[in-house]
Structure formats: structure tokens, C-alpha cells
PDB file of C-alpha atoms in Angstrom:
ATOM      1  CA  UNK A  13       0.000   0.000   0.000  1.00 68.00           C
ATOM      2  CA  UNK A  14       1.494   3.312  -1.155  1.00 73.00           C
ATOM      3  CA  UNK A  15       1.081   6.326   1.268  1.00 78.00           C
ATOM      4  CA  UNK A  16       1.247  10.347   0.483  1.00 77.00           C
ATOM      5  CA  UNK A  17       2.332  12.927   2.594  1.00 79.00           C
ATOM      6  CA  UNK A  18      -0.202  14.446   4.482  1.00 78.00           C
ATOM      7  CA  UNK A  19      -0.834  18.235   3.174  1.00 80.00           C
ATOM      8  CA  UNK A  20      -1.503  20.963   5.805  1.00 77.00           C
ATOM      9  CA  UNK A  21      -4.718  23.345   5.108  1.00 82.00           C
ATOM     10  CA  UNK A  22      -3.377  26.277   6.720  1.00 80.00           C
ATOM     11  CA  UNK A  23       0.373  26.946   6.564  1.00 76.00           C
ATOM     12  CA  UNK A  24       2.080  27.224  10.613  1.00 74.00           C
ATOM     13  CA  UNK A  25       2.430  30.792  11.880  1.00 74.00           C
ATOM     14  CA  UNK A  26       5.448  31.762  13.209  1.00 72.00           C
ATOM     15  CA  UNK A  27       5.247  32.898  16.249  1.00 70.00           C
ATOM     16  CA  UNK A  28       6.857  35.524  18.476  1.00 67.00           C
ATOM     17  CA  UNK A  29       8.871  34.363  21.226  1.00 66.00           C
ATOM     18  CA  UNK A  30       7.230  34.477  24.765  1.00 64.00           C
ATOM     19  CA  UNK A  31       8.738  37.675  27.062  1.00 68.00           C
ATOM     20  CA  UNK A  32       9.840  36.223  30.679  1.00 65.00           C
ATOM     21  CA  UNK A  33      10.795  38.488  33.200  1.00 67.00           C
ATOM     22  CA  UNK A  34      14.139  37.235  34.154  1.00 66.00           C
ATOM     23  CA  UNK A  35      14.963  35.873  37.705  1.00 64.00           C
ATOM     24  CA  UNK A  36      17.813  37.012  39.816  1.00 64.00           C
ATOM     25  CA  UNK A  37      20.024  34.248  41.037  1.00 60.00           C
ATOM     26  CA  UNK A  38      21.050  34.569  44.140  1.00 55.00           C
ATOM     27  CA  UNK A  39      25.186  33.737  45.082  1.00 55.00           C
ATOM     28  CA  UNK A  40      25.133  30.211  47.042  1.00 49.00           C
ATOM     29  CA  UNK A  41      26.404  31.465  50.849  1.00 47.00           C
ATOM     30  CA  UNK A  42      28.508  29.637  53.155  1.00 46.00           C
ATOM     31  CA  UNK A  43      28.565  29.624  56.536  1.00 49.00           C
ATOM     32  CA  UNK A  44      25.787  30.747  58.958  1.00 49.00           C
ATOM     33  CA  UNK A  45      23.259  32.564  57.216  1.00 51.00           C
ATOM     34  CA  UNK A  46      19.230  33.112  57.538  1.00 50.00           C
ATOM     35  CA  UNK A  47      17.377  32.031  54.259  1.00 48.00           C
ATOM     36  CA  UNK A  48      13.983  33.429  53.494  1.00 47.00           C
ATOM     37  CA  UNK A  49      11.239  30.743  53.496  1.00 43.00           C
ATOM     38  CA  UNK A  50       8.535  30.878  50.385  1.00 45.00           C
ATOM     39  CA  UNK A  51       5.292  30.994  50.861  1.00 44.00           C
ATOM     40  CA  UNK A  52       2.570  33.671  52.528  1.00 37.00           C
ATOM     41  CA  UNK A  53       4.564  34.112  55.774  1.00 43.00           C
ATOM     42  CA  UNK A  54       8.088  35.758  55.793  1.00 43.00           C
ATOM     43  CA  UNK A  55      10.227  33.836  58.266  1.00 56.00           C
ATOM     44  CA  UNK A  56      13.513  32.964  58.538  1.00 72.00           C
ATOM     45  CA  UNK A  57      14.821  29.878  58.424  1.00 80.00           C
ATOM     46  CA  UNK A  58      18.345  29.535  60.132  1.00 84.00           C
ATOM     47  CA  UNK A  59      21.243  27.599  58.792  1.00 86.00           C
ATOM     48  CA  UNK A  60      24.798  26.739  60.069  1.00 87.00           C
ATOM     49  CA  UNK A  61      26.930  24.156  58.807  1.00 91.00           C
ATOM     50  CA  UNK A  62      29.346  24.612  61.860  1.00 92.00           C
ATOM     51  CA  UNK A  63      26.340  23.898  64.377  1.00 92.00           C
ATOM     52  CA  UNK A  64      25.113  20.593  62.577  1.00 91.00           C
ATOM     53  CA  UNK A  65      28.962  19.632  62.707  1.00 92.00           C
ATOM     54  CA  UNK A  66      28.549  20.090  66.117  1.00 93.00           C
ATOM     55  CA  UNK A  67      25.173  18.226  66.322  1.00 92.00           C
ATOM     56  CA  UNK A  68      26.939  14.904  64.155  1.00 92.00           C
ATOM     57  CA  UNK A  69      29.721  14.941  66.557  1.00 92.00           C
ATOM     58  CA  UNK A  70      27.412  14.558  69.733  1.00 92.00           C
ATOM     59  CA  UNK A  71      26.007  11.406  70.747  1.00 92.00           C
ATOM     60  CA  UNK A  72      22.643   9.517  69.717  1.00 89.00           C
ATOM     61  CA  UNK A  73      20.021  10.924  71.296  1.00 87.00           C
ATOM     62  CA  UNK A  74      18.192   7.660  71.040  1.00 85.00           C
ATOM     63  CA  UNK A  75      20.429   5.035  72.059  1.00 86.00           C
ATOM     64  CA  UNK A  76      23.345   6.787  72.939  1.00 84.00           C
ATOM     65  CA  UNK A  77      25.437   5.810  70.385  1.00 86.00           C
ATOM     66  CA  UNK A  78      28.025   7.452  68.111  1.00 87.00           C
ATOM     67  CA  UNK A  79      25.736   9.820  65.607  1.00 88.00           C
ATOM     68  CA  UNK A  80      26.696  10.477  62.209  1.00 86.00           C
ATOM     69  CA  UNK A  81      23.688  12.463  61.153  1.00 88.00           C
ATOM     70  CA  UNK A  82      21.982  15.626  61.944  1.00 89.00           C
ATOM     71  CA  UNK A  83      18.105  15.085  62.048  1.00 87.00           C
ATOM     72  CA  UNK A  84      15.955  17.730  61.568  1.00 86.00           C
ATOM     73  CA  UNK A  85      12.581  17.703  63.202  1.00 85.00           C
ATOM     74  CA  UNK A  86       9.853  16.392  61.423  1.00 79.00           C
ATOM     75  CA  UNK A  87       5.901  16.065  62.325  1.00 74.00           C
ATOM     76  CA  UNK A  88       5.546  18.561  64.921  1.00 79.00           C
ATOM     77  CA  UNK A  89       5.052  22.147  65.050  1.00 77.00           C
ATOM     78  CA  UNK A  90       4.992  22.824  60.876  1.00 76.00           C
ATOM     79  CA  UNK A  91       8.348  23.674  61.061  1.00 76.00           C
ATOM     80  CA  UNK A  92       9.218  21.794  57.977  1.00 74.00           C
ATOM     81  CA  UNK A  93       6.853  21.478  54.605  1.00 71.00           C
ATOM     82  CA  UNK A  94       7.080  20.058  51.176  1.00 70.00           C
ATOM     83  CA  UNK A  95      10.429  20.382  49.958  1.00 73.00           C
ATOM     84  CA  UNK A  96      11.317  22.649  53.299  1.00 80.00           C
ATOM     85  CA  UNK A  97      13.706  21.082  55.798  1.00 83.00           C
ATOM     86  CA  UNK A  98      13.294  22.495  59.478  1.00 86.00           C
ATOM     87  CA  UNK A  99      15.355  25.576  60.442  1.00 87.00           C
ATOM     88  CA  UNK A 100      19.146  24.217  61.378  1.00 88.00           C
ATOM     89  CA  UNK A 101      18.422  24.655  65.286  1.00 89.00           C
ATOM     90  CA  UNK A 102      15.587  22.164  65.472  1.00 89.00           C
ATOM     91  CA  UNK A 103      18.076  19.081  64.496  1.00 90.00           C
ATOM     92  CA  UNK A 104      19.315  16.520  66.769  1.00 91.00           C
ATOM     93  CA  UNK A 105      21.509  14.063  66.282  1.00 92.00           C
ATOM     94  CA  UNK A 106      20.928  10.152  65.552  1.00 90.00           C
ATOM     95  CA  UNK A 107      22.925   7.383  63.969  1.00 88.00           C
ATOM     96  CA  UNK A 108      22.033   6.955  60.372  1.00 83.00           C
ATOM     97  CA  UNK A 109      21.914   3.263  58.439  1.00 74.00           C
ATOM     98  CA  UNK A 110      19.803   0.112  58.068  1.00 73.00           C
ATOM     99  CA  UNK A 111      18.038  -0.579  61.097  1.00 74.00           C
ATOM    100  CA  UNK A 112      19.277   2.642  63.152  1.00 81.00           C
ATOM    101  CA  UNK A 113      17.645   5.129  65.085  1.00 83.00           C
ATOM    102  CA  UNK A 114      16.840   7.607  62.581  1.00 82.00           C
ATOM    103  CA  UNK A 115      15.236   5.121  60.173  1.00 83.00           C
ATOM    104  CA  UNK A 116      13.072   4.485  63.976  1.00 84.00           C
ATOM    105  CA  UNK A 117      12.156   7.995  64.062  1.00 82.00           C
ATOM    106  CA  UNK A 118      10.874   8.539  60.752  1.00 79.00           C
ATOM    107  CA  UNK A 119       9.017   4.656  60.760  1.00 81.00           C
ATOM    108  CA  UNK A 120       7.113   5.066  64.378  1.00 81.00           C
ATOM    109  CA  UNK A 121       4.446   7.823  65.087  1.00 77.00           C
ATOM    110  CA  UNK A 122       5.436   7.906  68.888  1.00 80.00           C
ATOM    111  CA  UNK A 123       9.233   8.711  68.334  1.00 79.00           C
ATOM    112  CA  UNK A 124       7.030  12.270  67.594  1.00 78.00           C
ATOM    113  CA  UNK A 125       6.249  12.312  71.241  1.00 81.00           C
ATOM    114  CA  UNK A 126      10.335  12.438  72.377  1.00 85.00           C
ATOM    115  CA  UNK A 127      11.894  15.031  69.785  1.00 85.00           C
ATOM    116  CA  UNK A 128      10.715  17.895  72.207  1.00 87.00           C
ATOM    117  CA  UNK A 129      13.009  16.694  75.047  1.00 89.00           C
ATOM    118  CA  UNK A 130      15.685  15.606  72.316  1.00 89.00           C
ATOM    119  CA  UNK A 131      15.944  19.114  70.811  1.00 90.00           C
ATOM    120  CA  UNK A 132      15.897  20.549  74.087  1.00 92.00           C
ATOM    121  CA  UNK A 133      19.358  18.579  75.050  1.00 92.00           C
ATOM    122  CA  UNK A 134      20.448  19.541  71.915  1.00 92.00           C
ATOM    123  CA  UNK A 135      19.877  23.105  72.259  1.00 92.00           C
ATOM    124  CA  UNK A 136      21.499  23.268  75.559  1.00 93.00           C
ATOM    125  CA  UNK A 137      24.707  21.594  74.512  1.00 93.00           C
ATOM    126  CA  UNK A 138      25.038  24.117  71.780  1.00 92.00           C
ATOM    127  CA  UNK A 139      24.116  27.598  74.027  1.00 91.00           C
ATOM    128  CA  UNK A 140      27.032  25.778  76.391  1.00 91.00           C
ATOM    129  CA  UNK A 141      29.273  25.612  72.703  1.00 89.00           C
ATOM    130  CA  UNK A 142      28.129  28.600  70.684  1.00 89.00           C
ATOM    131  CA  UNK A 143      27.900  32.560  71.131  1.00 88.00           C
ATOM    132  CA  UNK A 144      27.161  35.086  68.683  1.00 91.00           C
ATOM    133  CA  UNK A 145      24.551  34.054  65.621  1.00 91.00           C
ATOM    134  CA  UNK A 146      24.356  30.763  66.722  1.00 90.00           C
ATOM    135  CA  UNK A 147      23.815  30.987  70.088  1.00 91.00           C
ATOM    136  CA  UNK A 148      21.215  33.528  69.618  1.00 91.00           C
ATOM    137  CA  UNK A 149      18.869  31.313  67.052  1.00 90.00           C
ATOM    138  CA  UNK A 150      19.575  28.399  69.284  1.00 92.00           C
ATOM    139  CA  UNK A 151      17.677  30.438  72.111  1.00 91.00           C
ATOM    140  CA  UNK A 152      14.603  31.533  69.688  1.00 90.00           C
ATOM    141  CA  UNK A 153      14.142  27.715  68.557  1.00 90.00           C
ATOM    142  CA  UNK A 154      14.014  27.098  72.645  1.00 91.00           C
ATOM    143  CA  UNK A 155      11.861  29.985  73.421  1.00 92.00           C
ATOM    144  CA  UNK A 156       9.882  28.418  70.614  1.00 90.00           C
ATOM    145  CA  UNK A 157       9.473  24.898  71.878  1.00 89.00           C
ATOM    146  CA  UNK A 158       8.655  26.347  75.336  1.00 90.00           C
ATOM    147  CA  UNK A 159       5.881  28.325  74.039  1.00 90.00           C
ATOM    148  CA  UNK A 160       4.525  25.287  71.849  1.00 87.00           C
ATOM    149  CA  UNK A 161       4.846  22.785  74.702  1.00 85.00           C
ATOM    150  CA  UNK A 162       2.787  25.545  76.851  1.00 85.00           C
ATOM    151  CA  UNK A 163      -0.095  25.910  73.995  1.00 77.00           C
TER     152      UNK A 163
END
């Protein structure tokens, strides 16, 4: 069976190219900085690489063992979102791997119950550790769980 081309009716148009207004990119920072969250409300969210250092070098606040991961609170509060990780000075540290106490926390409902107690261990250790930047978010986020707990 021999087929033809198929002929258009109308010839295509061509077509001016859409005008987008051009994002600014903003420079990646380092260090301890505040990043502005999306979304209808305008907070802050706080970030420090040196402070979750600090929270990976401190022991599991499960089991007591060696942690090797900074967990960020999850469940509780709103803190964190789609695609939005809590604010650096809600994390706490747990051991990370198959079968380990973060997998525990993010697999049982009731580990919810214990990350206020966790984080405020946490928080302590690092006002004992930090001053400046650091010191002052990590006394917001326990102002902040104090006020929550109290609701």
C-alpha cells in the first residue's frame, strides 16, 4: 500500500517568542546565614553548617550511640513542609543506616512524642558551645518549643 504525505490546510504561523521576566540568582552562601522561606509568611529559616557539625559529633540521642547524622525535626510544630527542611536549630543528632535510630524515628508515630526533650538537650549543649549568631537562634528555637509545649 502506497502512502502520500499528508498536506496541511493552513500553513504554521510563526510565532513571536514568549517575554519572561528574568529571575535574579542569588550567590550560594557559606557559613551561617538566615534564608527566606517561600510561601505567605516571611520567616527565617536559620542555617549553620558549623552547628550541625557540632550536632553529628554529639552522641545519639536515642540510644546513645556514636551519631553520624543531623536530624531535623519532622511532624511537629509545621516547622518543615514540602520540599522545606526544618530551620538548622531544630536538628538533633541520631545514627544513620539500616536498622538505626533515625530510620526508627521517621518509621514510628510515637518517636514524635520524644523530639521535644531531644531538641531541648540539643539546644542546651550548643548555648554551652556557641555565642554570637548561633547561640542567639539556638535560644529563639528554645523559646519556641517552650511556648509550643505551653499551647
Amino acid at each position: 500500500m502506497k502512502r502520500t504525505a499528508l498536506e496541511r490546510r493552513t500553513p504554521l504561523r510563526a510565532k513571536a517568542p514568549m517575554n519572561r521576566k528574568r529571575e535574579k540568582r542569588q550567590p550560594a552562601l557559606t557559613g551561617n546565614r538566615r534564608v527566606k522561606k517561600s510561601g505567605a509568611k516571611s520567616q527565617q529559616r536559620f542555617r549553620s553548617e558549623r552547628y550541625l557539625r557540632f550536632v553529628r559529633g554529639l552522641p545519639c540521642c536515642c540510644c546513645g550511640g556514636p551519631a553520624d547524622s543531623a536530624h531535623h525535626v519532622i511532624g511537629i510544630w509545621q516547622l518543615g513542609g514540602m520540599a522545606l527542611k526544618a530551620p538548622d536549630s531544630f536538628a538533633m543528632p541520631v545514627c544513620d543506616g539500616p536498622g538505626s535510630c533515625h530510620e526508627a524515628i521517621h518509621a514510628h508515630p510515637e518517636a514524635l512524642a520524644h523530639q521535644p526533650r531531644w531538641l531541648r538537650h540539643t539546644i542546651a549543649l550548643g548555648m554551652q558551645e556557641f555565642d554570637g549568631e548561633i547561640h542567639e537562634a539556638l535560644s529563639e528555637a528554645l523559646a519556641f518549643i517552650n511556648r509550643q509545649e505551653a499551647a
